[in-house]
Structure formats: structure tokens, C-alpha cells
């Protein structure tokens, strides 16, 4: 499971010209799943993201988590995080999970994030052509891979 986490002032997802989801101060999480991902990956990643200390404290030091600042989260599925670009110029997405496996993984991840935060997370729509808009705060952008925990 791979994630690109961006600290945002605000973010939204628009589908077919209509805003589906939007958040204020918080995190935009772009999530890519592969067939080998498990509940263990979901549990580790959702806890890590909720507790990641990347929000400023009163001294301007990144020392507070999403939980500490009562921020919001927007989780968007993004299979392109599994792009392989080693051969040729057209990326291959063979490692991206199949629809039958990744939809339930994505939904379980969103549920786990909601449980970690104690409130609903906003979502995109799996497989839709989404327009994601954000104002990156910092900018702060962190990439995580559950297969590279150490």
C-alpha cells in the first residue's frame, strides 16, 4: 500500500463538474493499493497517518498530528502510485491491484482512518475521473509504503 500525504489548507474532489467532497485544514491522502496488501497494511498506515506529527505547534515546529489539530482527511484512490517507468516511456500499472481486491481495501482503509480520527473522512470515488484541487500547506508532502516500514 502506498500513500502520498499532503498537508493542506483545503482540498476537494470534483466529479463531472460537481464537488463530491471537500475538507479544510488537514491531510489529502492519495492511496494506491496492490493485490498483496492486507489488513495489517491498512492498520499500520491509517495509524501512522493519523499520528504523523507534521502540523505546527505554538512555536512553529512540526510537532502536532492530525488528531492534535482536529484536522480533516480526504482519501483519494490513485492506482498510478504503482506506475513502473523503468522500461520505455509509457508507465506500466501491472503492480496496481485489481478492482475486485482494491475497492474493498480502499473502503477498509477509509473506515480505519475514520476510526483513528473519531470522525468521517471524505473520499473520492473509486475509478472515477476526478479533479483533485488542493492548497498544499508548507508545502508538506510525505510518501509512505507499507512494504518499507523500516
PDB file of C-alpha atoms in Angstrom:
ATOM      1  CA  UNK A   1       0.000   0.000   0.000  1.00  0.00           C
ATOM      2  CA  UNK A   2       1.406   3.353  -0.988  1.00  0.00           C
ATOM      3  CA  UNK A   3       0.307   6.786   0.089  1.00  0.00           C
ATOM      4  CA  UNK A   4       1.207  10.343  -0.770  1.00  0.00           C
ATOM      5  CA  UNK A   5       0.214  12.528   2.183  1.00  0.00           C
ATOM      6  CA  UNK A   6      -0.119  16.268   1.710  1.00  0.00           C
ATOM      7  CA  UNK A   7      -0.767  18.793   4.457  1.00  0.00           C
ATOM      8  CA  UNK A   8      -3.410  21.120   3.034  1.00  0.00           C
ATOM      9  CA  UNK A   9      -5.232  24.311   3.893  1.00  0.00           C
ATOM     10  CA  UNK A  10      -8.120  22.905   1.871  1.00  0.00           C
ATOM     11  CA  UNK A  11      -8.774  20.204  -0.728  1.00  0.00           C
ATOM     12  CA  UNK A  12     -11.668  18.962  -2.821  1.00  0.00           C
ATOM     13  CA  UNK A  13     -12.680  16.304  -5.333  1.00  0.00           C
ATOM     14  CA  UNK A  14     -14.912  17.212  -8.271  1.00  0.00           C
ATOM     15  CA  UNK A  15     -16.553  14.590 -10.495  1.00  0.00           C
ATOM     16  CA  UNK A  16     -18.475  15.547 -13.646  1.00  0.00           C
ATOM     17  CA  UNK A  17     -18.467  19.203 -12.604  1.00  0.00           C
ATOM     18  CA  UNK A  18     -19.912  18.594  -9.114  1.00  0.00           C
ATOM     19  CA  UNK A  19     -17.949  18.757  -5.881  1.00  0.00           C
ATOM     20  CA  UNK A  20     -18.181  15.319  -4.260  1.00  0.00           C
ATOM     21  CA  UNK A  21     -16.031  16.001  -1.195  1.00  0.00           C
ATOM     22  CA  UNK A  22     -14.088  18.827   0.378  1.00  0.00           C
ATOM     23  CA  UNK A  23     -12.092  19.479   3.509  1.00  0.00           C
ATOM     24  CA  UNK A  24     -10.498  22.409   5.252  1.00  0.00           C
ATOM     25  CA  UNK A  25      -7.240  22.232   7.239  1.00  0.00           C
ATOM     26  CA  UNK A  26      -5.975  18.663   7.239  1.00  0.00           C
ATOM     27  CA  UNK A  27      -4.498  15.951   5.038  1.00  0.00           C
ATOM     28  CA  UNK A  28      -5.093  14.867   1.469  1.00  0.00           C
ATOM     29  CA  UNK A  29      -4.146  11.195   1.177  1.00  0.00           C
ATOM     30  CA  UNK A  30      -3.604   9.703  -2.280  1.00  0.00           C
ATOM     31  CA  UNK A  31      -3.801   5.931  -1.810  1.00  0.00           C
ATOM     32  CA  UNK A  32      -2.579   3.174  -4.105  1.00  0.00           C
ATOM     33  CA  UNK A  33      -3.277  -0.487  -3.336  1.00  0.00           C
ATOM     34  CA  UNK A  34      -1.771  -3.684  -4.704  1.00  0.00           C
ATOM     35  CA  UNK A  35      -3.096  -7.236  -4.558  1.00  0.00           C
ATOM     36  CA  UNK A  36      -0.620  -8.202  -1.814  1.00  0.00           C
ATOM     37  CA  UNK A  37      -1.963  -5.589   0.649  1.00  0.00           C
ATOM     38  CA  UNK A  38      -3.601  -6.846   3.840  1.00  0.00           C
ATOM     39  CA  UNK A  39      -5.470  -5.619   6.896  1.00  0.00           C
ATOM     40  CA  UNK A  40      -2.074  -5.278   8.584  1.00  0.00           C
ATOM     41  CA  UNK A  41      -1.081  -2.701   5.942  1.00  0.00           C
ATOM     42  CA  UNK A  42      -4.347  -0.815   6.485  1.00  0.00           C
ATOM     43  CA  UNK A  43      -3.933  -0.785  10.270  1.00  0.00           C
ATOM     44  CA  UNK A  44      -0.298   0.346  10.166  1.00  0.00           C
ATOM     45  CA  UNK A  45      -0.826   3.054   7.540  1.00  0.00           C
ATOM     46  CA  UNK A  46      -4.026   4.543   8.993  1.00  0.00           C
ATOM     47  CA  UNK A  47      -2.445   4.769  12.464  1.00  0.00           C
ATOM     48  CA  UNK A  48       0.792   6.216  11.087  1.00  0.00           C
ATOM     49  CA  UNK A  49      -1.020   8.901   9.081  1.00  0.00           C
ATOM     50  CA  UNK A  50      -3.369   9.915  11.907  1.00  0.00           C
ATOM     51  CA  UNK A  51      -0.422  10.289  14.292  1.00  0.00           C
ATOM     52  CA  UNK A  52       2.114  11.799  11.871  1.00  0.00           C
ATOM     53  CA  UNK A  53       3.431  14.962  13.527  1.00  0.00           C
ATOM     54  CA  UNK A  54       3.526  17.365  10.596  1.00  0.00           C
ATOM     55  CA  UNK A  55       1.379  20.232  11.890  1.00  0.00           C
ATOM     56  CA  UNK A  56       2.959  23.221  13.595  1.00  0.00           C
ATOM     57  CA  UNK A  57       2.825  23.732  17.347  1.00  0.00           C
ATOM     58  CA  UNK A  58       2.743  27.181  19.005  1.00  0.00           C
ATOM     59  CA  UNK A  59       6.477  27.625  18.311  1.00  0.00           C
ATOM     60  CA  UNK A  60       6.088  26.844  14.603  1.00  0.00           C
ATOM     61  CA  UNK A  61       7.679  23.396  14.914  1.00  0.00           C
ATOM     62  CA  UNK A  62       6.054  20.437  13.143  1.00  0.00           C
ATOM     63  CA  UNK A  63       5.122  18.635  16.343  1.00  0.00           C
ATOM     64  CA  UNK A  64       1.356  18.056  16.144  1.00  0.00           C
ATOM     65  CA  UNK A  65      -0.631  15.310  14.457  1.00  0.00           C
ATOM     66  CA  UNK A  66      -3.902  15.417  12.554  1.00  0.00           C
ATOM     67  CA  UNK A  67      -5.525  14.209  15.774  1.00  0.00           C
ATOM     68  CA  UNK A  68      -3.896  17.010  17.797  1.00  0.00           C
ATOM     69  CA  UNK A  69      -5.151  19.753  15.464  1.00  0.00           C
ATOM     70  CA  UNK A  70      -8.593  18.171  14.951  1.00  0.00           C
ATOM     71  CA  UNK A  71      -7.952  18.280  11.206  1.00  0.00           C
ATOM     72  CA  UNK A  72      -9.887  16.669   8.394  1.00  0.00           C
ATOM     73  CA  UNK A  73      -8.838  13.976   5.916  1.00  0.00           C
ATOM     74  CA  UNK A  74      -9.676  13.401   2.271  1.00  0.00           C
ATOM     75  CA  UNK A  75      -8.684   9.977   0.884  1.00  0.00           C
ATOM     76  CA  UNK A  76      -8.478   9.529  -2.887  1.00  0.00           C
ATOM     77  CA  UNK A  77      -7.693   6.235  -4.621  1.00  0.00           C
ATOM     78  CA  UNK A  78      -4.812   6.531  -7.074  1.00  0.00           C
ATOM     79  CA  UNK A  79      -3.614   3.416  -8.877  1.00  0.00           C
ATOM     80  CA  UNK A  80      -0.917   5.436 -10.680  1.00  0.00           C
ATOM     81  CA  UNK A  81       1.174   5.362  -7.495  1.00  0.00           C
ATOM     82  CA  UNK A  82       2.129   1.858  -8.666  1.00  0.00           C
ATOM     83  CA  UNK A  83       3.481   3.067 -12.022  1.00  0.00           C
ATOM     84  CA  UNK A  84       6.582   1.310 -13.269  1.00  0.00           C
ATOM     85  CA  UNK A  85       8.640   3.560 -15.510  1.00  0.00           C
ATOM     86  CA  UNK A  86      11.827   1.500 -15.849  1.00  0.00           C
ATOM     87  CA  UNK A  87      11.175   0.229 -19.382  1.00  0.00           C
ATOM     88  CA  UNK A  88      10.211   2.629 -22.146  1.00  0.00           C
ATOM     89  CA  UNK A  89       8.272   5.843 -21.698  1.00  0.00           C
ATOM     90  CA  UNK A  90       4.766   4.530 -21.151  1.00  0.00           C
ATOM     91  CA  UNK A  91       4.239   3.603 -17.483  1.00  0.00           C
ATOM     92  CA  UNK A  92       3.060   0.111 -16.651  1.00  0.00           C
ATOM     93  CA  UNK A  93       0.497  -0.407 -13.893  1.00  0.00           C
ATOM     94  CA  UNK A  94       0.834  -4.180 -13.540  1.00  0.00           C
ATOM     95  CA  UNK A  95       1.529  -3.899  -9.790  1.00  0.00           C
ATOM     96  CA  UNK A  96      -1.624  -1.875  -9.162  1.00  0.00           C
ATOM     97  CA  UNK A  97      -4.233  -4.070  -7.534  1.00  0.00           C
ATOM     98  CA  UNK A  98      -7.198  -5.492  -9.379  1.00  0.00           C
ATOM     99  CA  UNK A  99     -10.536  -3.764  -8.990  1.00  0.00           C
ATOM    100  CA  UNK A 100     -12.035  -6.730  -7.059  1.00  0.00           C
ATOM    101  CA  UNK A 101      -9.292  -6.549  -4.422  1.00  0.00           C
ATOM    102  CA  UNK A 102      -8.509  -2.850  -4.221  1.00  0.00           C
ATOM    103  CA  UNK A 103     -12.046  -1.490  -3.856  1.00  0.00           C
ATOM    104  CA  UNK A 104     -12.571  -3.355  -0.546  1.00  0.00           C
ATOM    105  CA  UNK A 105      -9.029  -2.387   0.574  1.00  0.00           C
ATOM    106  CA  UNK A 106      -9.721   1.281  -0.170  1.00  0.00           C
ATOM    107  CA  UNK A 107     -13.060   1.159   1.655  1.00  0.00           C
ATOM    108  CA  UNK A 108     -11.499  -0.595   4.669  1.00  0.00           C
ATOM    109  CA  UNK A 109      -8.694   1.966   4.742  1.00  0.00           C
ATOM    110  CA  UNK A 110     -11.202   4.846   4.745  1.00  0.00           C
ATOM    111  CA  UNK A 111     -13.091   3.154   7.591  1.00  0.00           C
ATOM    112  CA  UNK A 112      -9.848   2.639   9.541  1.00  0.00           C
ATOM    113  CA  UNK A 113      -8.883   6.300   9.060  1.00  0.00           C
ATOM    114  CA  UNK A 114     -12.332   7.360  10.297  1.00  0.00           C
ATOM    115  CA  UNK A 115     -11.896   5.175  13.364  1.00  0.00           C
ATOM    116  CA  UNK A 116      -8.425   6.601  14.025  1.00  0.00           C
ATOM    117  CA  UNK A 117      -9.732  10.168  13.775  1.00  0.00           C
ATOM    118  CA  UNK A 118     -13.041   9.588  15.511  1.00  0.00           C
ATOM    119  CA  UNK A 119     -14.936  11.216  12.637  1.00  0.00           C
ATOM    120  CA  UNK A 120     -15.757  10.524   8.986  1.00  0.00           C
ATOM    121  CA  UNK A 121     -13.146  11.038   6.304  1.00  0.00           C
ATOM    122  CA  UNK A 122     -14.070  12.478   2.952  1.00  0.00           C
ATOM    123  CA  UNK A 123     -13.440  10.366  -0.125  1.00  0.00           C
ATOM    124  CA  UNK A 124     -13.124  10.387  -3.849  1.00  0.00           C
ATOM    125  CA  UNK A 125     -14.946   7.855  -5.997  1.00  0.00           C
ATOM    126  CA  UNK A 126     -13.033   4.727  -6.898  1.00  0.00           C
ATOM    127  CA  UNK A 127     -12.420   4.528 -10.651  1.00  0.00           C
ATOM    128  CA  UNK A 128     -13.971   7.910 -11.457  1.00  0.00           C
ATOM    129  CA  UNK A 129     -12.303  10.666 -13.474  1.00  0.00           C
ATOM    130  CA  UNK A 130     -11.684  13.004 -10.546  1.00  0.00           C
ATOM    131  CA  UNK A 131     -10.426  16.555 -10.464  1.00  0.00           C
ATOM    132  CA  UNK A 132      -8.499  17.000  -7.225  1.00  0.00           C
ATOM    133  CA  UNK A 133      -7.845  20.528  -6.084  1.00  0.00           C
ATOM    134  CA  UNK A 134      -5.697  21.448  -3.107  1.00  0.00           C
ATOM    135  CA  UNK A 135      -3.727  24.173  -1.443  1.00  0.00           C
ATOM    136  CA  UNK A 136      -0.609  22.429  -0.139  1.00  0.00           C
ATOM    137  CA  UNK A 137       0.327  23.971   3.215  1.00  0.00           C
ATOM    138  CA  UNK A 138       4.071  24.316   3.659  1.00  0.00           C
ATOM    139  CA  UNK A 139       4.411  22.612   1.255  1.00  0.00           C
ATOM    140  CA  UNK A 140       4.497  19.384   3.226  1.00  0.00           C
ATOM    141  CA  UNK A 141       4.320  16.163   1.202  1.00  0.00           C
ATOM    142  CA  UNK A 142       5.322  12.733   2.501  1.00  0.00           C
ATOM    143  CA  UNK A 143       5.363   9.388   0.666  1.00  0.00           C
ATOM    144  CA  UNK A 144       4.820   6.124   2.528  1.00  0.00           C
ATOM    145  CA  UNK A 145       4.938   2.487   1.504  1.00  0.00           C
ATOM    146  CA  UNK A 146       3.769  -0.206   3.920  1.00  0.00           C
ATOM    147  CA  UNK A 147       6.354  -2.583   2.469  1.00  0.00           C
ATOM    148  CA  UNK A 148       9.109  -0.165   3.539  1.00  0.00           C
ATOM    149  CA  UNK A 149       8.350   0.418   7.235  1.00  0.00           C
ATOM    150  CA  UNK A 150      11.952   0.462   8.408  1.00  0.00           C
TER     151      UNK A 150
END
